[in-house]
XYZ file of C-alpha atoms in Angstrom:
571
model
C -24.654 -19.688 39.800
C -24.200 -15.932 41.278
C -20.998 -14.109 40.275
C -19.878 -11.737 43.195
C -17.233 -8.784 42.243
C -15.517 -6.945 44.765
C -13.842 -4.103 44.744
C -12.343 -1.816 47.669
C -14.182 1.072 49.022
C -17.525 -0.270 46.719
C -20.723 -2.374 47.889
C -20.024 -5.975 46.770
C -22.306 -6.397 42.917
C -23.737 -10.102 42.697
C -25.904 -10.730 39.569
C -26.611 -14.428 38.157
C -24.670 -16.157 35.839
C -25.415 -19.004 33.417
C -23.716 -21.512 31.153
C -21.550 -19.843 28.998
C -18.201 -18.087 27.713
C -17.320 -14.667 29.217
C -14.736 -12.554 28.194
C -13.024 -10.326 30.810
C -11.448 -6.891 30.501
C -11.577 -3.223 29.784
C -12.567 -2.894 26.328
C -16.682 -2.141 25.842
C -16.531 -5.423 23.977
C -16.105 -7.746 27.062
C -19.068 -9.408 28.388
C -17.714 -8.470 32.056
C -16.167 -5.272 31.754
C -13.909 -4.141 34.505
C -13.351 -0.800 34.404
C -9.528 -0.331 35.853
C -6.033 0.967 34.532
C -4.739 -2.560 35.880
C -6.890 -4.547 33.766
C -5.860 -5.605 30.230
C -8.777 -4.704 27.471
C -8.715 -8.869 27.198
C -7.758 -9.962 30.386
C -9.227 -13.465 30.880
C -12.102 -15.595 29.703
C -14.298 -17.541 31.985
C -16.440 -20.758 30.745
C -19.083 -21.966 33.257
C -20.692 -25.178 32.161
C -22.225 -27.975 34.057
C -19.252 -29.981 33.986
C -17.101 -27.191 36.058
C -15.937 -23.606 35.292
C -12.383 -22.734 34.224
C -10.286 -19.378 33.985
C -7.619 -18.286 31.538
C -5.544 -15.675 31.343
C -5.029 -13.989 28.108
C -0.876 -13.376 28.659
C -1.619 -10.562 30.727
C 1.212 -7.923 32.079
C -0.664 -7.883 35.737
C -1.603 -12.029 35.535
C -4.971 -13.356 37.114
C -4.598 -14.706 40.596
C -6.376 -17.898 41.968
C -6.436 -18.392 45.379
C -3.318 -15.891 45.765
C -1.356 -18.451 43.129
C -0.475 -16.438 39.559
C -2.150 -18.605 36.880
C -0.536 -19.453 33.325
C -3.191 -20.670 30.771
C -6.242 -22.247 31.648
C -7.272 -23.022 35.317
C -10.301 -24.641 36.723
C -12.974 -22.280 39.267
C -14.911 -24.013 42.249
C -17.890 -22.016 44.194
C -16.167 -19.983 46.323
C -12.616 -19.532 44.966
C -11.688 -16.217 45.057
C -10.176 -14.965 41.502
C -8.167 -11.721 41.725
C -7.995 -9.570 38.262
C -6.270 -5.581 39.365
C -8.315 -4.177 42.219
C -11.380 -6.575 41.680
C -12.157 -9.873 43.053
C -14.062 -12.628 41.685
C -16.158 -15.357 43.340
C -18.858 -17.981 41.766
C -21.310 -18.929 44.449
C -23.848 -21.475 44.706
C -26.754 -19.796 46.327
C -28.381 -23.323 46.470
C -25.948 -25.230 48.357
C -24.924 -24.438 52.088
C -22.617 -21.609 52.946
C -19.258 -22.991 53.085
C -15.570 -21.125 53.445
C -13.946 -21.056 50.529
C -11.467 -24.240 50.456
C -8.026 -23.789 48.876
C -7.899 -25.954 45.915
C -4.089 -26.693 44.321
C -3.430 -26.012 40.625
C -4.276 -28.853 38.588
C -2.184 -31.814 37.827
C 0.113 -31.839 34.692
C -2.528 -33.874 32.866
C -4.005 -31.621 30.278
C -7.650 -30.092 31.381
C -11.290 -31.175 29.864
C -11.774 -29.014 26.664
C -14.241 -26.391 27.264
C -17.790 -27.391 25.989
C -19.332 -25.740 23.110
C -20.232 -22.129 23.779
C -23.815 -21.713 24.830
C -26.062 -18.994 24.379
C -23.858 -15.956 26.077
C -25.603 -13.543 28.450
C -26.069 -9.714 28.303
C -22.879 -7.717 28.887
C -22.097 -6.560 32.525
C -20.436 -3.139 32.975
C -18.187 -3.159 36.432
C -19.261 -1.193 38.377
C -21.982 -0.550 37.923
C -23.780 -4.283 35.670
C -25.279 -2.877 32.885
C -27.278 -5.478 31.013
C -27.866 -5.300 27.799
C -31.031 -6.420 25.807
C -28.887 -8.716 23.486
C -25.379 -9.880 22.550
C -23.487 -7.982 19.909
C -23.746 -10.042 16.334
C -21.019 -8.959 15.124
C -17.333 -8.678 15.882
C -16.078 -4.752 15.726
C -12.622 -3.769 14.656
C -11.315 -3.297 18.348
C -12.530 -6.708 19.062
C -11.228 -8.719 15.751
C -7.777 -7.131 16.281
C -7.154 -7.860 20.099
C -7.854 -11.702 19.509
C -5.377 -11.665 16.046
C -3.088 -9.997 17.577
C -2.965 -12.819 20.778
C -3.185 -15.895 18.079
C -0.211 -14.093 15.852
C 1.584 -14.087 19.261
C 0.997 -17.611 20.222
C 2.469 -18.065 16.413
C 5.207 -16.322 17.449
C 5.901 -18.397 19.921
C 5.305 -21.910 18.389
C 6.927 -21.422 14.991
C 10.016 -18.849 15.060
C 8.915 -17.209 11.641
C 12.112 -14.786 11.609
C 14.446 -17.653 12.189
C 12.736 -19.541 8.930
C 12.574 -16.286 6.793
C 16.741 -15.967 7.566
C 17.185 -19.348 6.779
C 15.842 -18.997 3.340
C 12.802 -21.403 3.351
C 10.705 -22.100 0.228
C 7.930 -19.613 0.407
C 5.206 -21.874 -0.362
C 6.670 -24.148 2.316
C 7.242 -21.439 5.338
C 2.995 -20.040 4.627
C 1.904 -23.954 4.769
C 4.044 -24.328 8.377
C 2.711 -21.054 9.193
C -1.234 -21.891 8.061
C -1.182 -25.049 10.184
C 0.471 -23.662 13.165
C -2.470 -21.138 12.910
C -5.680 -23.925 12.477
C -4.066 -25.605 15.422
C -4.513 -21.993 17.590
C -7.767 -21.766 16.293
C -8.992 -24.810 16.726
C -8.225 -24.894 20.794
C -9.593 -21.418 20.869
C -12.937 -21.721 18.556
C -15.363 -22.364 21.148
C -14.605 -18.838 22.857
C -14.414 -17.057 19.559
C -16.995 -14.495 19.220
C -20.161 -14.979 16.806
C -19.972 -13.571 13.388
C -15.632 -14.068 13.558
C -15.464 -16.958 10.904
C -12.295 -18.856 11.867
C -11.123 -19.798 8.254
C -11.306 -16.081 7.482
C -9.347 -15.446 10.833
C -7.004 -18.070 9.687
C -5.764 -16.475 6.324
C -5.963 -13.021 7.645
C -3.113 -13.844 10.146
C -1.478 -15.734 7.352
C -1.164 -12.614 5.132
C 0.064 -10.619 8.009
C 2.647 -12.995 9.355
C 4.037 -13.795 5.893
C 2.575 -11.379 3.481
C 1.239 -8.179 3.280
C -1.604 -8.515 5.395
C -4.689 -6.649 5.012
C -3.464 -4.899 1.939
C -3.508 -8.689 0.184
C -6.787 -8.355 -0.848
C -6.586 -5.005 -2.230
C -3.150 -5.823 -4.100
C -5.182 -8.644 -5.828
C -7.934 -6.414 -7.470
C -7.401 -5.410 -10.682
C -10.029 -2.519 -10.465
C -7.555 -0.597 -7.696
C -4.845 1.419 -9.046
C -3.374 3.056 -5.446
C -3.642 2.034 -1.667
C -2.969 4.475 0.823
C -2.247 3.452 4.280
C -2.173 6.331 6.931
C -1.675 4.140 10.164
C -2.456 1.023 11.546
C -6.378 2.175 11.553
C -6.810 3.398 8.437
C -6.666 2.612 4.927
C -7.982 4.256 1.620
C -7.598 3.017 -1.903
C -8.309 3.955 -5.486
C -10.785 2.423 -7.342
C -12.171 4.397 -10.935
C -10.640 7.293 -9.915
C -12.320 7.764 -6.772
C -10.911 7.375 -2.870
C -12.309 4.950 -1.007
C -11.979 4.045 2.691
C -11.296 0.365 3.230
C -12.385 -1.548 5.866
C -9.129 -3.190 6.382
C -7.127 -2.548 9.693
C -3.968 -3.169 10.827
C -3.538 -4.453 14.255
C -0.880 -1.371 15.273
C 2.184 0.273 14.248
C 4.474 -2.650 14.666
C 2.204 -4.445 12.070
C 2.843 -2.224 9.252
C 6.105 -1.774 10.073
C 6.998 -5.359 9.948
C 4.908 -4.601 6.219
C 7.164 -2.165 5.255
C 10.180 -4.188 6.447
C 9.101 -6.872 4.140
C 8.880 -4.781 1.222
C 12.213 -2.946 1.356
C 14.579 -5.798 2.405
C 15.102 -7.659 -0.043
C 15.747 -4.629 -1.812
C 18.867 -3.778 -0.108
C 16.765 -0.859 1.441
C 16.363 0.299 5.488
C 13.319 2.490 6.992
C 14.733 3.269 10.923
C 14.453 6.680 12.434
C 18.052 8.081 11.340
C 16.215 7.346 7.479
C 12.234 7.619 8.072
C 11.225 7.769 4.520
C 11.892 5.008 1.863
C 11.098 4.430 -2.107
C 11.093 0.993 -3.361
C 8.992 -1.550 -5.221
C 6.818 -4.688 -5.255
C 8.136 -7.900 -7.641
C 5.334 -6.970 -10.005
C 7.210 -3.427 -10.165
C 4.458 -1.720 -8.568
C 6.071 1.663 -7.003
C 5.796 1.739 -2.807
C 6.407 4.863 -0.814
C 7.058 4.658 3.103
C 7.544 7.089 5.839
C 7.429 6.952 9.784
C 7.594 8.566 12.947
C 9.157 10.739 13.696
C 8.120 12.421 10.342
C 4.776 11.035 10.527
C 2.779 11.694 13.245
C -0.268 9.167 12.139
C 1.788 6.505 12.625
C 3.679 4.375 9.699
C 2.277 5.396 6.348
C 2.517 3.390 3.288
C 1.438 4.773 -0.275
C 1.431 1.509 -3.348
C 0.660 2.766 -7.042
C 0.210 -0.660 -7.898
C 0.840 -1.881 -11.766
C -1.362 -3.556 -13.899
C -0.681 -7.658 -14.270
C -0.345 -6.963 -17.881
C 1.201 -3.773 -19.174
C -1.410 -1.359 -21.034
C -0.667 -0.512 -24.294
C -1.816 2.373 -26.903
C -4.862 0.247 -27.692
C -5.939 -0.007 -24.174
C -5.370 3.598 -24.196
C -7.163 3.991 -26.356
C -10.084 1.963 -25.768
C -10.222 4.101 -22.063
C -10.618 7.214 -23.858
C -7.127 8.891 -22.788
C -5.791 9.024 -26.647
C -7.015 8.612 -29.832
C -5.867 6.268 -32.632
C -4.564 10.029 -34.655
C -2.580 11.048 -31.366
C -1.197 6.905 -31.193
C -0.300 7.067 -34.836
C 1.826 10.596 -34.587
C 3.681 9.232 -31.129
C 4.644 5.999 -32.701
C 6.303 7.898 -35.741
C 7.755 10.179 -33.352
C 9.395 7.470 -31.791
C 10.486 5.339 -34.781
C 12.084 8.884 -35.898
C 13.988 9.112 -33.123
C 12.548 12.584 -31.771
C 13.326 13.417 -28.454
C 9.711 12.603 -25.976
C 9.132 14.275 -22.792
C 5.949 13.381 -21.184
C 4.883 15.780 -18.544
C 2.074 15.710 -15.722
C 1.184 15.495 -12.201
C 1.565 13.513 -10.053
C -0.745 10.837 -9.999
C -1.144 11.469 -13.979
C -0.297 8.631 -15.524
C 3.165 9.568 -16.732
C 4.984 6.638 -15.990
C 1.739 4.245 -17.749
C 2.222 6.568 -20.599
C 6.257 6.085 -20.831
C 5.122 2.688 -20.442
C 3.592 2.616 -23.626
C 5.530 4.764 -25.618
C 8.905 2.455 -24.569
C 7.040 -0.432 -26.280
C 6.883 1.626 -29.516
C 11.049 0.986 -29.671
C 12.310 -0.913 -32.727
C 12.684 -4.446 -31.425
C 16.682 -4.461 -32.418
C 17.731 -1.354 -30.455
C 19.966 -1.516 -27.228
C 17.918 -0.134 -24.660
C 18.857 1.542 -21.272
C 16.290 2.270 -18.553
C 17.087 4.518 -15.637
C 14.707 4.443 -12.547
C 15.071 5.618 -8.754
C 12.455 2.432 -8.735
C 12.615 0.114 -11.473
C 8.800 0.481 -12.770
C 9.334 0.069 -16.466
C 8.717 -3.089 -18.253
C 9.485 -3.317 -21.958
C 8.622 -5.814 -24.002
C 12.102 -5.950 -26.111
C 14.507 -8.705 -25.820
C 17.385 -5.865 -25.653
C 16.617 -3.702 -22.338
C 18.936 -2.855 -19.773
C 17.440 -2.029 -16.471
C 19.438 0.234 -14.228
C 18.257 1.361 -10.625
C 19.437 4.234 -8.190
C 20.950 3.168 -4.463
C 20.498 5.161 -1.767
C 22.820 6.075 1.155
C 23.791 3.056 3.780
C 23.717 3.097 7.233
C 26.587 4.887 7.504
C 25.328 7.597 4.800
C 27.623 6.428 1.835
C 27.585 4.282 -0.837
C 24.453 6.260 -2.711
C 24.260 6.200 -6.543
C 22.060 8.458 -7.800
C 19.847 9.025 -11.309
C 22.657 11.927 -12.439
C 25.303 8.860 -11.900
C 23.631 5.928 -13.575
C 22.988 8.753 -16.573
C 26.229 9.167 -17.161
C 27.487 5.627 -16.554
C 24.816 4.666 -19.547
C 26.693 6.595 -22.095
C 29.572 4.387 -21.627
C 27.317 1.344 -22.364
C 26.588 1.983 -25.954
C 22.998 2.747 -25.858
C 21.089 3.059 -28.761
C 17.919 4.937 -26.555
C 18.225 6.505 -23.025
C 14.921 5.769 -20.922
C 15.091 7.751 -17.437
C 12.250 7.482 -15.617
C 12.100 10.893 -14.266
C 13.670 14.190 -14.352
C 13.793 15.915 -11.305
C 16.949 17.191 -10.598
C 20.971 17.949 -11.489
C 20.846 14.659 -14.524
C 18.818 16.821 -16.525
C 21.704 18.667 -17.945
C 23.214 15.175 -18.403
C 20.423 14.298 -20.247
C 19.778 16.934 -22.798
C 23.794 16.689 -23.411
C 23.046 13.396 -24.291
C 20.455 14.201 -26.741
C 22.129 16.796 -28.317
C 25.578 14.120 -29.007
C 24.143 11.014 -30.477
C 21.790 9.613 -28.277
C 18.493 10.843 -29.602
C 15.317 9.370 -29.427
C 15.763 9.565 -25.972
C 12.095 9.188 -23.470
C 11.485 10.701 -19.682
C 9.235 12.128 -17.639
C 8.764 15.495 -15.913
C 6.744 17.045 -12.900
C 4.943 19.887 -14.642
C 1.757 21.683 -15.112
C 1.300 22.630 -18.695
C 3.835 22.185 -21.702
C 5.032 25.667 -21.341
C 6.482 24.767 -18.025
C 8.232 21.770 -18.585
C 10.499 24.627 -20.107
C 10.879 26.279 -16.936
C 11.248 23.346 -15.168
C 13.843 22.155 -17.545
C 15.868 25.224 -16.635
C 15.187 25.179 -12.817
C 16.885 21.229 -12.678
C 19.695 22.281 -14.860
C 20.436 24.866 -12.579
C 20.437 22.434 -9.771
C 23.100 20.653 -11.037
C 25.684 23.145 -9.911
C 26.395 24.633 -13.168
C 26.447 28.263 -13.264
C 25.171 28.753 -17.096
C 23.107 31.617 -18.658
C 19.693 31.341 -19.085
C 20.078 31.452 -22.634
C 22.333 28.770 -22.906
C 20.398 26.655 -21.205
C 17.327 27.155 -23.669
C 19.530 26.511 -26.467
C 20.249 23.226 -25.175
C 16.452 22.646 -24.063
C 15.092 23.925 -27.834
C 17.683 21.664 -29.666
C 17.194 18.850 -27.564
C 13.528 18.101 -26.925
C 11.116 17.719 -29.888
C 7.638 17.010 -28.570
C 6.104 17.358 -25.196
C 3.204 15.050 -24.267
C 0.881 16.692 -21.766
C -1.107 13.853 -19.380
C -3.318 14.938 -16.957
C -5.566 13.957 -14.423
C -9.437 14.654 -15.002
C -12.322 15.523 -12.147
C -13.685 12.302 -12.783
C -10.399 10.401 -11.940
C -9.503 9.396 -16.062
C -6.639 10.553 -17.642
C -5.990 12.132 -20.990
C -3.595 13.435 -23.041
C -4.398 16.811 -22.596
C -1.670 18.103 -24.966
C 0.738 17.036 -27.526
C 3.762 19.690 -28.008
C 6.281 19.977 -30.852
C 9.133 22.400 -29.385
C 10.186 23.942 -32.973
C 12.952 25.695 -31.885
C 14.347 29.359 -30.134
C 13.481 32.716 -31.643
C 15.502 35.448 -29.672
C 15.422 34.116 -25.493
C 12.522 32.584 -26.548
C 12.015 29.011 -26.520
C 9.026 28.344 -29.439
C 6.413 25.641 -29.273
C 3.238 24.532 -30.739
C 0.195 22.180 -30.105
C -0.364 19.483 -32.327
C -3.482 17.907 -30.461
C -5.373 18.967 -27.854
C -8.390 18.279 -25.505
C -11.105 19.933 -25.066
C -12.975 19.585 -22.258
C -17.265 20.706 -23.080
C -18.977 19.857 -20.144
C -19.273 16.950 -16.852
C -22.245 14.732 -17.570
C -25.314 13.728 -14.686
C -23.050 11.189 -13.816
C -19.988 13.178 -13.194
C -18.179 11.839 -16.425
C -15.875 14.389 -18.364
C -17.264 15.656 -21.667
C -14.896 16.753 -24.414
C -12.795 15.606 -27.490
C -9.857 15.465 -29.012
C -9.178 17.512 -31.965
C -6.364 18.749 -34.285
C -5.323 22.087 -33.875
C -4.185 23.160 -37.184
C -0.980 23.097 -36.957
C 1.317 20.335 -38.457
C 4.449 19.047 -37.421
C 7.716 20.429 -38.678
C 9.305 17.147 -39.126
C 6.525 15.693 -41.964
C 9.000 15.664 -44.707
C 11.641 14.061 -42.499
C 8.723 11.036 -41.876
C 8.399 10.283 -45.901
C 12.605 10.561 -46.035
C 12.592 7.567 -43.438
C 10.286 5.760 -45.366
C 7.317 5.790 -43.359
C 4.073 6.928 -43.891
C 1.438 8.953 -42.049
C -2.156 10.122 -42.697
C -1.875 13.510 -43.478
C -5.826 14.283 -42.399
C -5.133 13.488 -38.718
C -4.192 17.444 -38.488
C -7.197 18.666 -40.181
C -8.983 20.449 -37.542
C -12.177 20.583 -39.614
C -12.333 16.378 -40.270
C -14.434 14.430 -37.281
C -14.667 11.051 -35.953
C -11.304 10.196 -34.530
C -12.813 11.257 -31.144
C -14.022 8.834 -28.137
């Protein structure tokens, strides 16, 4: 067979055509490439076999046109039909039979067409205008490619199974991704002899799952335990953490609407909205992993989506330990610290591992103690059978109706709480919260935004001043010095591990000056050929002020673990 393609003010192009399945459209990708504004990037597909020929039209905005009829679906090609796509015109001539006029051929009856035959061999790619053949078809399926034929199957789901309608009517989830899955093997199955080669349709199948129902392309990603953070900046690209180091993923979404609908999934069942009038959101997976959106018109990427995901099973000190970011000494002096009640701010940046820490230093509460955890996103999840888990609300539509950290702070000291978790500090409940250290309610946990232990102070005094207050500097400080007794300093090394940098005690004010000094410390001695951190922990002389209040209580500690000049407690 010779395929003709006319277009006006051009010379008619005629090259042969054999068995096979084309694709038709804009994109590079097509086999026949028709290079026009009015053309779709997958416009049709045409299947020549010995049997017969048919068209179809990929749900087009423009249509295809047989015989000067707009086709819907699949419709069968003679020798001389004329097939209009934009500007172009198709025809399939037999150069070995006589020239005939084209005969006008009705669409086909309602009886359901032959299936297409098995694809054979497909020939080189044609470029219109001019054909430019290639040597060999493409083995693999790009991005571009993969993503134009989801996106039609997800909208032929769309169309067969009304997922929204489902979702509101509060089917089982196992039950709504089985309707879903075979809904999709159906698509694929009527479409798998004009899939591409090297697009295997089982992975096509749960890739359109996870998007339709789950998280899509993130699902895989969420399910290794080796990545600690995706970061999504866009439907076309994707990083993620993995030991410390970004990597780019080769994950894509299809576009924008796809990670909104993502987004939209996360945050509604959480009582939360992302629209333009609020472009930014904070909320949470169910495994309490922290999510962070934001979207045009703040973001000019496109949707972006930031998950610092949690481990399946919360770390403890020993894990801590074991990864080199404490030491059994520094372990031993926190838990005391915590069984004395004393006062624990843990400060870092972000990304530091200051909530993980918290984490761990929550689980060193006395089982028996009435516990109160304060979040913006509940992350926190204590092993004791006491906890109560309190979470901030932002603003409705409307803009009312938010409760935030300073108002949950203060509704916790009417609920009898034996320790006051807040996740973190960062604004006007700070002064709430050292007032509620310094009248009963120590032994108190949080965490603050800050660069060194020294600045937590200053920090401290910046968010009490936020809340409105108009109090000397001094006062403040007294509060601060009487209120916090040990700062824990994480931070965030070149190789991507984290250590406790510092540990803090705050001993008090002399004059407008609030008085501190380290406990532990590390020392960093060199990066190794592998770009590994060198260093060690060590003691630095000076010992807590609170050691005879630890034998008073009744509990012990080893007394060398602040002997500078004793070794092997390090990693």
């Amino acid at each position: 067979m010779q395929l003709v393609i006319r277009q006006p003010g051009r010379e008619p192009v005629v090259f042969a055509i054999e068995a096979g399945v084309y694709s038709i459209g804009r994109d590079d990708d097509c086999l026949i490439r028709l290079g026009h504004t009015e053309v779709a990037d997958r416009h049709a597909i045409l299947t020549i076999a010995p049997e017969g020929s048919w068209i179809e039209d990929l749900d087009t905005v423009a249509g295809t046109i047989v015989n000067r009829r707009r086709i819907h679906g699949r419709h069968e090609v003679r020798a001389g039909l004329p097939v209009a796509i934009g500007p172009f015109e198709l025809v399939l001539e037999d150069p070995t039979a006589r020239a005939t006029p084209p005969t006008p051929i009705s669409p086909p009856a309602a009886a359901t067409p032959p299936p297409p035959p098995p694809a054979l061999p497909t020939p080189p790619v044609r470029d219109i205008p001019p054909p430019t053949p290639q040597s060999s078809r493409p083995s693999s399926v790009d991005s571009d490619q993969r993503r134009s034929i989801k996106q039609q199957i997800q909208t032929e789901l769309v169309k067969r199974l009304d997922l929204k309608r489902l979702t509101a009517s509060r089917v089982d989830h196992v039950e709504l991704r089985d309707r879903a899955a075979k809904t999709v093997r159906t698509i694929v199955a009527e479409v798998t002899g004009r899939l591409p080669t090297g697009l295997q349709p089982e992975v096509l199948i749960k890739e359109i799952c996870d998007e339709a129902l789950g998280l899509g392309p993130l699902e895989d990603l969420l399910a290794d335990p080796d990545i600690t953070e995706i970061m999504v900046n866009g439907p076309n690209q994707v990083y993620f953490e993995k030991t410390g180091k970004l990597i780019r993923a080769p994950q894509t979404f299809m576009n924008d609407d796809s990670v909104l609908a993502i987004i939209e999934r996360i945050v509604s069942p959480l009582g939360r909205r992302i629209d333009e009038s609020q472009p930014y959101v904070d909320a949470r997976l169910p495994d309490g992993s922290r999510v962070n959106a934001i979207i045009h018109p703040l973001s000019l990427v496109g949707p972006c989506l930031t998950i610092r995901k949690f481990s399946k099973i919360p770390l403890t000190a020993d894990d801590l330990i074991r990864f080199g970011s404490m030491t059994n000494a520094i372990a031993q002096l926190l838990d005391i610290c915590v069984k004395l009640r004393k006062n624990i701010v843990v400060s870092g940046g972000t990304g530091s591992g200051k909530t993980t820490l918290l984490n761990v230093l929550g689980n060193f509460l006395p089982p028996d103690d009435r516990i109160v955890t304060i979040e913006d996103a509940a992350e926190l999840r204590l092993a004791q059978p006491h906890v109560v888990r309190l979470e901030a609300r932002p603003p409705n539509i409307e803009g009312r109706g938010a409760i935030s950290i300073r108002d949950l702070v203060r509704n916790a000291l009417r609920m009898r709480p034996d320790r006051i978790v807040v996740g973190e500090c960062r604004g006007g409940e700070t002064l709430d919260m050292l007032q509620a250290m310094n009248t009963g309610h120590d032994g108190s946990l949080t965490t603050v935004h800050a660069n060194t232990p020294r600045d937590v102070i200053s920090r401290l005094e910046t968010m009490v001043l936020m809340s409105g207050m108009d109090l000397p500097v001094r006062a403040i400080r007294e509060q601060i010095a009487s209120a916090i007794q040990l700062i824990v300093h994480i931070g965030r090394q070149s190789d991507g591990t984290r250590k406790i940098t510092r540990v803090t005690e705050v001993v008090g004010l002399e004059g407008s000056q609030v008085t501190m000094q380290d406990i532990f410390e590390f020392r960093q001695t060199g990066v190794d050929q592998d770009g590994k951190v060198r260093g060690e922990f060590r003691p630095t002389g000076s010992v807590p002020t609170f050691l005879e209040e630890i034998a008073a209580r009744g509990l012990r500690i080893d007394h060398r673990i602040f002997d500078p000049q004793r070794t092997g407690d390090h990693p």
